[in-house]
């Protein structure tokens, strides 16, 4: 389907050239080295955000699918090296495109991020690249700020593509820009479909899921803004999404990822997953 036409068990509980901005300093939670110094429970909550929700789940709920991808601390450290620039490993914005004949030609693996306008996509990409302070990704309070496909090169390892948001603030030529890319980009190894944890999957998100299924794209769901929502609101949305993945998808990775771009919760895990699916990280366990 084209984007052109765009029961929960809980325990009772109390409830553009945007890359020329001033240089940022690296925030300490962005580094796994700093997170590893935290007390065990807090460290686990940052690296594996779902662990903080387990106590709120009814025991009859199967939570195994939320922990399928479980890298070791050594894996997390090795993945972090991939997102850290060095003299031999540049991380940089390379180009923007509005048509397939404008996209850069590259053979290295590629991942793209797509989601509804104002889902927090640019904020998440900025958090992923927070260890590379020269790479600036503009984060706007105005939905639909991203109007082009923006390409970021991570050394010779992979390319990350920031796609325009879909929904009522999408660019007029969104479909002509995005669908040909998703269908024709042969080195695209994974699409990351972002869903707002505060409001849960919306109609436009379900259309995006149908599109990924129709195109046969390997993709993964990422739940954003988990710092802005209480467990009693987040968990129903999360379990609704998990039911959707189990019953209505064929190409979606079974585990949804939870992230907070503000507190860096889940960011280290997502870096490891990206490193893994692009062939740059063989898990030690």
GROMACS .gro file of C-alpha atoms in nm:
model
  285
    1UNK     CA    1   0.000   0.000   0.000
    2UNK     CA    2   0.128   0.348  -0.085
    3UNK     CA    3   0.188   0.618   0.172
    4UNK     CA    4   0.016   0.847  -0.069
    5UNK     CA    5  -0.314   0.755   0.098
    6UNK     CA    6  -0.221   0.789   0.412
    7UNK     CA    7  -0.612  -0.635   2.489
    8UNK     CA    8  -0.331  -0.550   2.736
    9UNK     CA    9  -0.246  -0.712   3.068
   10UNK     CA   10  -0.080  -0.481   3.320
   11UNK     CA   11  -0.024  -0.497   3.691
   12UNK     CA   12  -0.214  -0.233   3.880
   13UNK     CA   13   0.026   0.048   3.969
   14UNK     CA   14   0.044   0.419   4.047
   15UNK     CA   15   0.077   0.600   3.762
   16UNK     CA   16   1.830   2.157   0.455
   17UNK     CA   17   2.199   2.224   0.530
   18UNK     CA   18   2.155   2.164   0.893
   19UNK     CA   19   2.514   2.045   0.937
   20UNK     CA   20   2.669   2.389   0.986
   21UNK     CA   21   2.543   2.454   1.340
   22UNK     CA   22   2.783   2.526   1.629
   23UNK     CA   23   2.988   2.232   1.743
   24UNK     CA   24   2.839   2.017   2.024
   25UNK     CA   25   3.018   1.866   2.318
   26UNK     CA   26   2.973   1.492   2.377
   27UNK     CA   27   2.717   1.428   2.650
   28UNK     CA   28   2.846   1.160   2.889
   29UNK     CA   29   2.549   0.916   2.862
   30UNK     CA   30   2.622   0.905   2.488
   31UNK     CA   31   2.930   0.698   2.568
   32UNK     CA   32   2.893   0.339   2.685
   33UNK     CA   33   3.218   0.383   2.876
   34UNK     CA   34   3.039   0.635   3.098
   35UNK     CA   35   2.718   0.431   3.119
   36UNK     CA   36   2.919   0.124   3.225
   37UNK     CA   37   3.019   0.311   3.543
   38UNK     CA   38   2.657   0.339   3.659
   39UNK     CA   39   2.511   0.106   3.925
   40UNK     CA   40   2.392  -0.224   3.778
   41UNK     CA   41   2.019  -0.153   3.778
   42UNK     CA   42   2.053   0.195   3.630
   43UNK     CA   43   2.305   0.076   3.370
   44UNK     CA   44   2.071  -0.202   3.261
   45UNK     CA   45   1.781   0.043   3.236
   46UNK     CA   46   1.981   0.268   3.002
   47UNK     CA   47   2.120  -0.009   2.782
   48UNK     CA   48   1.811  -0.235   2.782
   49UNK     CA   49   1.516   0.000   2.846
   50UNK     CA   50   1.260  -0.279   2.843
   51UNK     CA   51   1.411  -0.411   3.167
   52UNK     CA   52   1.267  -0.109   3.349
   53UNK     CA   53   0.917  -0.211   3.235
   54UNK     CA   54   0.927  -0.581   3.325
   55UNK     CA   55   0.803  -0.518   3.679
   56UNK     CA   56   0.489  -0.355   3.545
   57UNK     CA   57   0.391  -0.649   3.324
   58UNK     CA   58   0.140  -0.911   3.427
   59UNK     CA   59   0.320  -1.243   3.464
   60UNK     CA   60   0.103  -1.395   3.192
   61UNK     CA   61   0.257  -1.164   2.933
   62UNK     CA   62   0.541  -1.325   2.735
   63UNK     CA   63   0.826  -1.072   2.726
   64UNK     CA   64   1.088  -1.293   2.558
   65UNK     CA   65   1.039  -1.126   2.219
   66UNK     CA   66   1.149  -0.795   2.371
   67UNK     CA   67   1.497  -0.931   2.446
   68UNK     CA   68   1.592  -1.126   2.133
   69UNK     CA   69   1.887  -0.902   2.049
   70UNK     CA   70   2.105  -0.909   2.358
   71UNK     CA   71   2.468  -0.812   2.287
   72UNK     CA   72   2.738  -0.839   2.552
   73UNK     CA   73   2.909  -0.535   2.702
   74UNK     CA   74   3.208  -0.609   2.481
   75UNK     CA   75   2.977  -0.604   2.176
   76UNK     CA   76   2.840  -0.266   2.288
   77UNK     CA   77   3.192  -0.128   2.321
   78UNK     CA   78   3.293  -0.253   1.976
   79UNK     CA   79   2.980  -0.105   1.821
   80UNK     CA   80   3.054   0.229   1.988
   81UNK     CA   81   3.393   0.238   1.815
   82UNK     CA   82   3.208   0.233   1.483
   83UNK     CA   83   3.019   0.551   1.582
   84UNK     CA   84   3.335   0.727   1.703
   85UNK     CA   85   3.537   0.920   1.442
   86UNK     CA   86   3.912   0.889   1.413
   87UNK     CA   87   4.188   0.982   1.170
   88UNK     CA   88   4.109   0.671   0.964
   89UNK     CA   89   3.735   0.662   1.024
   90UNK     CA   90   3.544   0.972   0.913
   91UNK     CA   91   3.178   1.018   1.003
   92UNK     CA   92   3.020   1.290   0.795
   93UNK     CA   93   2.719   1.419   0.609
   94UNK     CA   94   2.777   1.359   0.240
   95UNK     CA   95   2.474   1.475   0.039
   96UNK     CA   96   2.100   1.524   0.008
   97UNK     CA   97   1.869   1.402  -0.266
   98UNK     CA   98   1.510   1.437  -0.381
   99UNK     CA   99   1.525   1.177  -0.661
  100UNK     CA  100   1.699   0.846  -0.719
  101UNK     CA  101   1.922   0.997  -0.985
  102UNK     CA  102   2.051   1.237  -0.717
  103UNK     CA  103   2.147   0.979  -0.454
  104UNK     CA  104   2.516   0.902  -0.398
  105UNK     CA  105   2.651   0.587  -0.561
  106UNK     CA  106   2.793   0.355  -0.297
  107UNK     CA  107   2.839  -0.016  -0.251
  108UNK     CA  108   2.859  -0.022   0.126
  109UNK     CA  109   2.561  -0.136   0.335
  110UNK     CA  110   2.291   0.125   0.396
  111UNK     CA  111   2.023   0.174   0.662
  112UNK     CA  112   1.744   0.428   0.649
  113UNK     CA  113   1.523   0.587   0.914
  114UNK     CA  114   1.163   0.669   0.836
  115UNK     CA  115   0.863   0.772   1.046
  116UNK     CA  116   0.575   1.009   1.093
  117UNK     CA  117   0.653   1.381   1.110
  118UNK     CA  118   0.753   1.479   1.465
  119UNK     CA  119   0.820   1.120   1.571
  120UNK     CA  120   1.168   1.219   1.688
  121UNK     CA  121   1.362   1.078   1.393
  122UNK     CA  122   1.619   1.357   1.365
  123UNK     CA  123   1.663   1.360   1.744
  124UNK     CA  124   1.739   0.987   1.739
  125UNK     CA  125   1.989   1.018   1.453
  126UNK     CA  126   2.157   1.302   1.638
  127UNK     CA  127   2.181   1.082   1.949
  128UNK     CA  128   2.331   0.797   1.746
  129UNK     CA  129   2.597   1.036   1.611
  130UNK     CA  130   2.654   1.214   1.943
  131UNK     CA  131   3.009   1.076   1.966
  132UNK     CA  132   3.088   1.257   1.640
  133UNK     CA  133   3.025   1.620   1.746
  134UNK     CA  134   3.118   1.762   1.406
  135UNK     CA  135   2.821   1.583   1.249
  136UNK     CA  136   2.526   1.812   1.310
  137UNK     CA  137   2.167   1.702   1.256
  138UNK     CA  138   1.916   1.981   1.299
  139UNK     CA  139   1.636   1.902   1.539
  140UNK     CA  140   1.333   2.124   1.483
  141UNK     CA  141   1.018   2.170   1.692
  142UNK     CA  142   0.829   2.212   1.365
  143UNK     CA  143   0.704   1.879   1.221
  144UNK     CA  144   0.816   1.797   0.869
  145UNK     CA  145   1.147   1.983   0.882
  146UNK     CA  146   1.332   1.715   0.683
  147UNK     CA  147   1.243   1.771   0.317
  148UNK     CA  148   1.510   1.558   0.146
  149UNK     CA  149   1.686   1.224   0.183
  150UNK     CA  150   2.001   1.309   0.380
  151UNK     CA  151   2.300   1.074   0.358
  152UNK     CA  152   2.559   1.024   0.633
  153UNK     CA  153   2.869   0.813   0.574
  154UNK     CA  154   3.015   0.616   0.863
  155UNK     CA  155   3.366   0.551   0.737
  156UNK     CA  156   3.378   0.256   0.502
  157UNK     CA  157   3.135   0.067   0.723
  158UNK     CA  158   2.787   0.184   0.620
  159UNK     CA  159   2.568   0.479   0.520
  160UNK     CA  160   2.275   0.608   0.724
  161UNK     CA  161   1.988   0.784   0.546
  162UNK     CA  162   1.752   1.028   0.715
  163UNK     CA  163   1.424   1.015   0.521
  164UNK     CA  164   1.153   1.285   0.516
  165UNK     CA  165   0.870   1.226   0.760
  166UNK     CA  166   0.533   1.105   0.637
  167UNK     CA  167   0.193   1.236   0.744
  168UNK     CA  168   0.023   1.571   0.701
  169UNK     CA  169   0.354   1.762   0.706
  170UNK     CA  170   0.524   1.540   0.448
  171UNK     CA  171   0.681   1.706   0.142
  172UNK     CA  172   0.449   1.715  -0.158
  173UNK     CA  173   0.677   1.485  -0.354
  174UNK     CA  174   0.729   1.244  -0.061
  175UNK     CA  175   0.599   0.937  -0.243
  176UNK     CA  176   0.795   1.008  -0.563
  177UNK     CA  177   1.107   1.058  -0.350
  178UNK     CA  178   1.084   0.778  -0.096
  179UNK     CA  179   0.911   0.480  -0.257
  180UNK     CA  180   1.153   0.448  -0.552
  181UNK     CA  181   1.444   0.457  -0.305
  182UNK     CA  182   1.294   0.184  -0.087
  183UNK     CA  183   1.216  -0.034  -0.389
  184UNK     CA  184   1.536   0.017  -0.588
  185UNK     CA  185   1.820   0.071  -0.341
  186UNK     CA  186   1.999  -0.262  -0.361
  187UNK     CA  187   2.244  -0.200  -0.077
  188UNK     CA  188   1.966  -0.107   0.169
  189UNK     CA  189   1.999  -0.375   0.438
  190UNK     CA  190   1.750  -0.249   0.698
  191UNK     CA  191   1.475   0.010   0.730
  192UNK     CA  192   1.407   0.153   1.075
  193UNK     CA  193   1.041   0.247   1.114
  194UNK     CA  194   0.988   0.483   1.406
  195UNK     CA  195   0.669   0.494   1.614
  196UNK     CA  196   0.591   0.755   1.880
  197UNK     CA  197   0.576   0.583   2.221
  198UNK     CA  198   0.347   0.854   2.356
  199UNK     CA  199   0.065   0.802   2.105
  200UNK     CA  200   0.135   0.448   1.980
  201UNK     CA  201   0.102   0.329   1.619
  202UNK     CA  202  -0.114   0.561   1.410
  203UNK     CA  203  -0.296   0.502   1.081
  204UNK     CA  204  -0.005   0.643   0.881
  205UNK     CA  205   0.231   0.404   1.064
  206UNK     CA  206   0.013   0.107   0.970
  207UNK     CA  207   0.024   0.221   0.607
  208UNK     CA  208   0.405   0.239   0.633
  209UNK     CA  209   0.407  -0.117   0.770
  210UNK     CA  210   0.195  -0.235   0.475
  211UNK     CA  211   0.435  -0.061   0.237
  212UNK     CA  212   0.739  -0.234   0.389
  213UNK     CA  213   0.560  -0.567   0.370
  214UNK     CA  214   0.452  -0.508   0.010
  215UNK     CA  215   0.808  -0.418  -0.091
  216UNK     CA  216   0.952  -0.713   0.105
  217UNK     CA  217   1.185  -0.486   0.302
  218UNK     CA  218   1.367  -0.615   0.610
  219UNK     CA  219   1.270  -0.360   0.874
  220UNK     CA  220   1.255  -0.303   1.248
  221UNK     CA  221   1.022  -0.097   1.466
  222UNK     CA  222   1.171   0.165   1.698
  223UNK     CA  223   0.958   0.317   1.975
  224UNK     CA  224   1.068   0.676   2.045
  225UNK     CA  225   1.017   0.929   2.327
  226UNK     CA  226   0.995   0.667   2.601
  227UNK     CA  227   1.116   0.928   2.852
  228UNK     CA  228   0.798   1.131   2.796
  229UNK     CA  229   0.544   0.861   2.882
  230UNK     CA  230   0.453   0.666   3.197
  231UNK     CA  231   0.471   0.284   3.196
  232UNK     CA  232   0.093   0.259   3.217
  233UNK     CA  233   0.066   0.442   2.885
  234UNK     CA  234   0.377   0.308   2.714
  235UNK     CA  235   0.312  -0.062   2.781
  236UNK     CA  236  -0.029  -0.083   2.608
  237UNK     CA  237   0.122   0.085   2.302
  238UNK     CA  238   0.422  -0.147   2.312
  239UNK     CA  239   0.213  -0.462   2.344
  240UNK     CA  240  -0.016  -0.339   2.066
  241UNK     CA  241   0.289  -0.301   1.847
  242UNK     CA  242   0.419  -0.645   1.945
  243UNK     CA  243   0.084  -0.801   1.853
  244UNK     CA  244   0.098  -0.621   1.517
  245UNK     CA  245   0.446  -0.755   1.449
  246UNK     CA  246   0.346  -1.112   1.537
  247UNK     CA  247   0.018  -1.127   1.349
  248UNK     CA  248   0.051  -0.891   1.051
  249UNK     CA  249   0.415  -0.883   0.946
  250UNK     CA  250   0.654  -1.114   0.768
  251UNK     CA  251   0.964  -0.898   0.719
  252UNK     CA  252   0.973  -0.712   1.051
  253UNK     CA  253   1.230  -0.809   1.314
  254UNK     CA  254   1.036  -0.957   1.607
  255UNK     CA  255   1.183  -0.724   1.870
  256UNK     CA  256   1.080  -0.359   1.882
  257UNK     CA  257   1.352  -0.125   2.013
  258UNK     CA  258   1.278   0.138   2.278
  259UNK     CA  259   1.473   0.464   2.275
  260UNK     CA  260   1.501   0.799   2.447
  261UNK     CA  261   1.711   1.050   2.256
  262UNK     CA  262   1.730   1.269   2.566
  263UNK     CA  263   1.852   1.012   2.819
  264UNK     CA  264   2.023   0.788   2.558
  265UNK     CA  265   1.817   0.491   2.677
  266UNK     CA  266   1.836   0.220   2.411
  267UNK     CA  267   2.075   0.420   2.193
  268UNK     CA  268   2.374   0.196   2.271
  269UNK     CA  269   2.166  -0.114   2.194
  270UNK     CA  270   2.047   0.037   1.865
  271UNK     CA  271   2.403   0.123   1.765
  272UNK     CA  272   2.497  -0.241   1.819
  273UNK     CA  273   2.201  -0.361   1.613
  274UNK     CA  274   2.295  -0.128   1.327
  275UNK     CA  275   2.656  -0.245   1.344
  276UNK     CA  276   2.534  -0.606   1.340
  277UNK     CA  277   2.290  -0.582   1.047
  278UNK     CA  278   2.543  -0.392   0.836
  279UNK     CA  279   2.792  -0.675   0.884
  280UNK     CA  280   3.030  -0.475   1.103
  281UNK     CA  281   2.972  -0.658   1.432
  282UNK     CA  282   2.978  -1.031   1.488
  283UNK     CA  283   2.819  -1.090   1.828
  284UNK     CA  284   3.042  -1.256   2.083
  285UNK     CA  285   2.753  -1.446   2.242
   0.00000   0.00000   0.00000
